[in-house]
C-alpha positions as CSV (number, residue, x, y, z in Angstrom):
1,M,-31.3,-15.6,3.9
2,V,-29.3,-16.7,6.9
3,A,-30.1,-16.0,10.5
4,I,-27.8,-16.0,13.4
5,G,-30.1,-16.0,16.4
6,P,-32.5,-13.1,16.0
7,H,-30.3,-11.5,13.3
8,T,-31.3,-12.1,9.7
9,L,-28.3,-11.2,7.5
10,P,-28.9,-9.3,4.3
11,N,-26.9,-12.0,2.4
12,N,-24.8,-15.1,3.2
13,L,-21.3,-13.6,2.8
14,V,-19.3,-12.7,5.9
15,L,-16.0,-10.9,6.2
16,A,-13.9,-13.4,8.3
17,P,-12.0,-12.0,11.3
18,M,-8.3,-11.5,10.6
19,A,-5.9,-10.1,13.1
20,G,-4.3,-6.9,11.9
21,V,-6.7,-6.7,9.0
22,T,-10.4,-6.5,9.9
23,D,-10.2,-3.2,11.8
24,R,-13.2,-0.8,11.8
25,P,-12.2,1.0,8.6
26,F,-12.0,-2.3,6.7
27,R,-15.1,-3.8,8.2
28,L,-17.1,-0.7,7.2
29,L,-15.7,-0.8,3.7
30,C,-16.5,-4.4,3.2
31,R,-20.1,-3.9,4.4
32,T,-20.5,-1.1,1.8
33,M,-19.1,-3.5,-0.8
34,G,-21.6,-6.2,-0.1
35,A,-20.6,-8.2,3.0
36,G,-23.6,-9.3,4.9
37,L,-21.7,-9.3,8.2
38,A,-18.1,-8.3,9.2
39,V,-16.5,-9.9,12.3
40,S,-14.0,-7.9,14.3
41,E,-10.4,-8.8,14.8
42,M,-10.0,-11.2,17.7
43,V,-10.1,-9.6,21.2
44,T,-8.0,-11.3,23.9
45,A,-9.8,-12.8,26.8
46,D,-7.0,-11.4,29.1
47,A,-8.7,-8.5,30.9
48,S,-5.3,-7.0,31.8
49,L,-4.8,-6.1,28.1
50,W,-8.2,-4.5,27.5
51,S,-6.9,-1.0,28.2
52,S,-4.0,-1.3,25.7
53,R,-4.2,0.8,22.5
54,K,-4.5,-2.2,20.3
55,S,-7.4,-3.7,22.3
56,R,-9.2,-0.4,22.6
57,Q,-9.1,0.1,18.8
58,R,-10.2,-3.5,18.2
59,M,-13.2,-2.8,20.5
60,D,-14.2,0.4,18.7
61,H,-17.4,-0.1,16.8
62,S,-18.5,3.5,16.3
63,G,-20.7,3.9,13.3
64,E,-20.9,0.2,12.4
65,P,-24.2,-1.2,11.3
66,E,-25.9,-3.8,13.4
67,P,-25.4,-6.5,14.3
68,I,-21.9,-6.0,15.6
69,A,-20.0,-9.3,15.8
70,V,-16.9,-9.6,18.0
71,Q,-14.5,-12.5,18.1
72,I,-12.9,-13.4,21.4
73,A,-9.8,-15.6,21.8
74,G,-8.3,-17.4,24.8
75,G,-8.1,-20.8,26.5
76,D,-9.7,-20.3,29.9
77,A,-13.5,-20.7,30.1
78,P,-14.1,-18.2,32.9
79,M,-11.9,-15.6,31.2
80,L,-13.7,-16.1,27.9
81,A,-17.1,-15.8,29.6
82,E,-16.0,-12.5,31.2
83,A,-14.7,-11.3,27.8
84,A,-18.0,-12.1,26.2
85,R,-19.9,-10.2,28.9
86,F,-17.5,-7.2,28.5
87,N,-17.9,-7.0,24.8
88,V,-21.7,-7.3,24.9
89,A,-21.7,-4.4,27.3
90,N,-19.6,-2.6,24.7
91,G,-22.0,-3.1,21.9
92,A,-21.5,-6.7,20.6
93,R,-24.6,-8.4,19.4
94,I,-22.9,-11.6,18.3
95,I,-20.0,-13.2,20.1
96,D,-17.7,-15.4,18.1
97,I,-15.2,-17.8,19.7
98,N,-11.9,-18.3,18.0
99,M,-10.9,-21.9,17.5
100,G,-9.5,-21.4,14.1
101,C,-6.4,-19.3,14.3
102,P,-3.3,-21.4,13.6
103,A,-0.7,-18.8,14.6
104,K,2.0,-20.2,16.9
105,K,1.7,-17.3,19.3
106,V,-2.0,-18.1,19.8
107,C,-1.7,-21.9,19.8
108,N,1.2,-21.9,22.2
109,K,-1.1,-20.3,24.7
110,A,-3.6,-23.2,24.2
111,A,-6.0,-20.9,22.3
112,G,-7.2,-20.7,18.7
113,S,-7.1,-24.0,16.8
114,A,-5.0,-25.6,19.6
115,L,-8.2,-25.9,21.6
116,M,-9.4,-28.6,19.2
117,R,-7.0,-31.1,20.7
118,D,-8.9,-30.9,24.0
119,E,-12.6,-31.6,23.4
120,A,-13.4,-31.5,27.1
121,L,-12.0,-28.0,27.3
122,V,-13.9,-27.0,24.2
123,Q,-17.2,-28.1,25.8
124,E,-16.3,-26.2,29.0
125,I,-15.6,-23.0,27.0
126,L,-18.7,-23.3,24.8
127,E,-21.0,-23.9,27.8
128,A,-19.4,-21.0,29.8
129,V,-19.7,-18.4,27.0
130,V,-23.2,-19.4,26.0
131,A,-24.3,-19.1,29.6
132,A,-22.6,-15.8,30.1
133,V,-24.5,-13.7,27.6
134,D,-27.9,-13.3,26.1
135,V,-26.8,-12.8,22.5
136,P,-26.0,-15.4,19.9
137,V,-22.6,-17.2,20.3
138,T,-20.9,-18.6,17.2
139,L,-17.8,-20.7,16.8
140,K,-15.1,-20.5,14.1
141,M,-12.9,-23.6,13.9
142,R,-10.8,-25.7,11.6
143,T,-11.4,-29.2,10.4
144,G,-9.2,-30.5,13.2
145,W,-5.7,-30.5,14.7
146,D,-4.0,-32.4,11.9
147,R,-5.0,-34.6,9.0
148,D,-5.2,-37.7,11.2
149,N,-7.3,-35.9,13.7
150,R,-10.2,-34.2,11.9
151,N,-12.8,-33.7,14.7
152,A,-14.8,-30.8,13.4
153,E,-17.9,-32.9,13.1
154,T,-17.7,-34.0,16.7
155,I,-17.1,-30.5,17.9
156,A,-20.0,-29.2,15.7
157,R,-22.4,-31.6,17.3
158,M,-21.2,-30.6,20.7
159,A,-21.5,-26.9,19.8
160,E,-25.1,-27.3,18.7
161,D,-26.0,-29.2,21.8
162,V,-24.8,-26.5,24.2
163,G,-26.5,-23.7,22.3
164,I,-24.0,-22.3,19.7
165,S,-26.0,-20.4,17.1
166,A,-23.8,-20.9,14.0
167,L,-20.5,-22.4,12.9
168,A,-17.7,-21.3,10.5
169,V,-15.3,-24.0,9.4
170,H,-12.0,-23.4,7.6
171,G,-11.2,-26.3,5.3
172,R,-7.7,-26.8,6.7
173,T,-6.3,-28.3,9.9
174,R,-4.3,-26.4,12.4
175,A,-1.2,-28.2,11.1
176,D,-1.9,-27.1,7.6
177,A,-1.9,-23.4,8.6
178,Y,-2.6,-21.8,5.1
179,K,-0.6,-24.3,3.1
180,G,-2.0,-26.3,0.2
181,E,-5.6,-26.2,-0.8
182,A,-8.7,-26.2,1.4
183,E,-10.7,-29.4,1.5
184,Y,-14.4,-29.2,1.7
185,G,-15.4,-32.8,2.5
186,T,-15.2,-32.2,6.2
187,I,-17.3,-29.1,6.0
188,A,-19.9,-31.0,4.1
189,K,-20.0,-33.6,6.9
190,V,-20.4,-30.8,9.4
191,T,-23.4,-29.3,7.5
192,Q,-25.0,-32.7,7.4
193,A,-24.4,-33.3,11.1
194,V,-26.1,-30.1,12.5
195,D,-29.2,-28.0,12.0
196,I,-27.6,-24.6,12.9
197,P,-26.2,-22.4,10.1
198,V,-22.7,-23.4,8.8
199,F,-20.4,-21.1,6.9
200,A,-17.6,-22.5,4.7
201,N,-14.2,-20.8,4.8
202,G,-11.0,-21.2,2.9
203,D,-9.8,-20.3,-0.6
204,V,-13.0,-18.6,-1.7
205,D,-11.4,-16.2,-4.1
206,S,-13.8,-15.7,-7.0
207,P,-17.6,-15.8,-7.7
208,R,-17.3,-19.2,-9.4
209,K,-15.4,-20.6,-6.5
210,A,-17.9,-19.3,-4.1
211,D,-20.7,-21.1,-5.9
212,E,-18.7,-24.3,-6.2
213,V,-17.9,-24.3,-2.4
214,L,-21.6,-23.7,-1.5
215,Q,-22.6,-26.6,-3.8
216,E,-19.9,-28.9,-2.6
217,T,-20.4,-28.3,1.1
218,G,-24.1,-27.6,1.3
219,A,-23.1,-24.7,3.6
220,D,-25.5,-21.9,4.4
221,G,-23.0,-19.2,3.7
222,L,-19.3,-18.3,3.3
223,F,-16.7,-16.6,5.4
224,I,-14.2,-14.7,3.1
225,G,-10.9,-13.6,4.5
226,R,-7.6,-13.3,2.6
227,A,-9.2,-13.0,-0.8
228,A,-10.8,-9.7,0.2
229,Q,-7.5,-8.1,1.1
230,G,-7.1,-5.4,-1.6
231,R,-10.3,-6.6,-3.2
232,P,-13.3,-5.6,-1.1
233,W,-15.5,-5.5,-4.2
234,L,-15.2,-9.3,-4.2
235,F,-18.4,-9.4,-2.0
236,R,-20.3,-7.4,-4.6
237,Q,-19.1,-9.7,-7.4
238,I,-20.0,-12.9,-5.5
239,N,-23.5,-11.6,-4.5
240,H,-24.2,-10.7,-8.1
241,Y,-23.0,-14.0,-9.4
242,L,-25.0,-16.1,-6.9
243,A,-28.1,-14.1,-7.7
244,T,-27.8,-13.9,-11.5
245,G,-25.1,-16.3,-12.7
246,E,-23.4,-13.3,-14.3
247,E,-19.8,-12.3,-13.5
248,L,-19.2,-8.6,-12.8
249,P,-16.0,-7.1,-14.0
250,D,-13.5,-5.6,-11.6
251,P,-14.1,-1.9,-10.9
252,D,-12.5,0.5,-13.3
253,Q,-9.5,2.5,-12.3
254,E,-11.5,5.5,-11.2
255,E,-13.6,3.4,-8.8
256,I,-10.5,1.6,-7.4
257,R,-8.8,5.0,-6.9
258,N,-11.8,6.2,-4.9
259,I,-12.1,3.0,-2.9
260,L,-8.4,2.9,-2.1
261,M,-8.0,6.6,-1.2
262,G,-11.1,6.6,0.9
263,H,-9.8,3.5,2.7
264,V,-6.4,5.2,3.3
265,E,-8.1,8.3,4.6
266,A,-10.2,6.3,7.0
267,L,-7.1,4.5,8.3
268,H,-5.4,7.8,8.9
269,G,-8.5,9.1,10.8
270,F,-8.9,5.9,12.8
271,Y,-5.3,5.3,13.9
272,G,-3.8,8.7,13.8
273,E,-1.1,9.7,11.3
274,Y,1.9,7.7,12.7
275,I,0.2,4.3,12.9
276,G,-2.3,5.0,10.1
277,L,0.5,5.6,7.7
278,R,2.0,2.2,8.5
279,V,-1.3,0.3,8.4
280,A,-2.1,1.9,5.1
281,R,1.2,0.5,3.6
282,K,0.1,-3.1,3.8
283,H,-3.4,-2.4,2.5
284,V,-2.0,-0.5,-0.5
285,G,0.4,-3.4,-1.1
286,W,-2.6,-5.7,-1.4
287,Y,-4.6,-3.4,-3.7
288,L,-1.6,-2.9,-6.0
289,Q,-0.1,-6.3,-5.9
290,A,-1.2,-7.2,-9.4
291,R,-0.7,-3.7,-10.8
292,D,2.8,-3.1,-9.4
293,P,4.6,-6.5,-9.9
294,D,8.1,-5.0,-9.5
295,K,7.1,-3.2,-6.3
296,I,8.6,0.0,-7.6
297,F,5.7,2.2,-6.6
298,R,5.1,0.3,-3.3
299,R,8.8,0.8,-2.2
300,H,8.5,4.5,-2.8
301,F,5.1,4.7,-1.1
302,N,6.4,2.8,2.0
303,R,9.1,5.5,2.6
304,I,6.5,8.3,3.0
305,E,6.1,9.7,6.5
306,D,3.3,12.2,5.9
307,A,-0.5,11.4,5.5
308,G,-1.1,14.1,2.9
309,A,1.9,12.9,0.9
310,Q,0.6,9.3,0.9
311,L,-2.7,10.4,-0.6
312,Q,-1.1,12.7,-3.1
313,L,1.2,9.9,-4.3
314,L,-1.8,7.6,-4.7
315,D,-3.6,10.3,-6.7
316,D,-0.6,10.8,-8.9
317,Y,-0.3,7.1,-9.4
318,F,-3.9,6.7,-10.7
319,Q,-3.7,9.8,-12.8
320,G,-0.6,8.3,-14.4
321,I,-2.5,5.1,-15.2
322,Q,-5.3,7.0,-16.8
323,T,-2.8,9.1,-18.8
324,E,-1.0,5.9,-20.0
325,E,-4.4,4.3,-20.9
326,V,-5.2,7.3,-23.1
327,R,-1.8,7.2,-24.7
328,V,-2.1,3.5,-25.4
329,A,-5.6,4.0,-26.8
């Protein structure tokens, strides 16, 4: 069991925050599929944007189980402190600081993983946010700015000293973005350097890999991001493997159909038809990536402009698979 401040998680698997992915429908789905915690998409520290549609939806936590974890992003300590206070007032029970995003549009504003180049600013931000709120503050970061400047261990010690409650470390530098393979040696050094919980992140895409990463790093838990796109049942599979050593099969076609159609319906309801249709397209693409290698179905699906027609086409698709299975059998 892992605790973040007063919050004891039901297991040590966390859905990592991903912009444009970990919206409320996906967070709720992953929690039902076995994630012990699901962190929101990053919310900007720029208060002038909080009234925008995108920010309002990112801060919508209606119906989510406690504790609600919200990630904030920015490069100005007073602004991040105010963003932390604002989100706690809006229901957040854990505040996560983003120092892991490698995207240029974030790093060019001296935010995300760009902050790791300026350790003095990192300390200023951590101190300001911890002092601003009475809920646990966590930090998500990378191993460093580039391979010659891996300073995650230094920042981890700093974070623990100022009162950060837990750390998540992605096993790549900012310069690596998502290229190559994650390295876990730096994460292992971080876990040895601090006494607060450490979550390993990066390339955890199967139950066996999850076990290997936990063993190699000594981490208390795992943040799982891209591997859960189109595979929310991965949390269930990893939990079962870690508990029993047995590998669960993927869900059968009927369960996948029910999961996917429920997810799409939730997206329509959350965003409204116009935006919900468009958000659903990328999620359906992830679900069916291995099942539709020629993208024939997905190209057809992406042209649909009606919510009911999207759901009907998905239902027809899975009925066709079942019919084909019966014919092959």
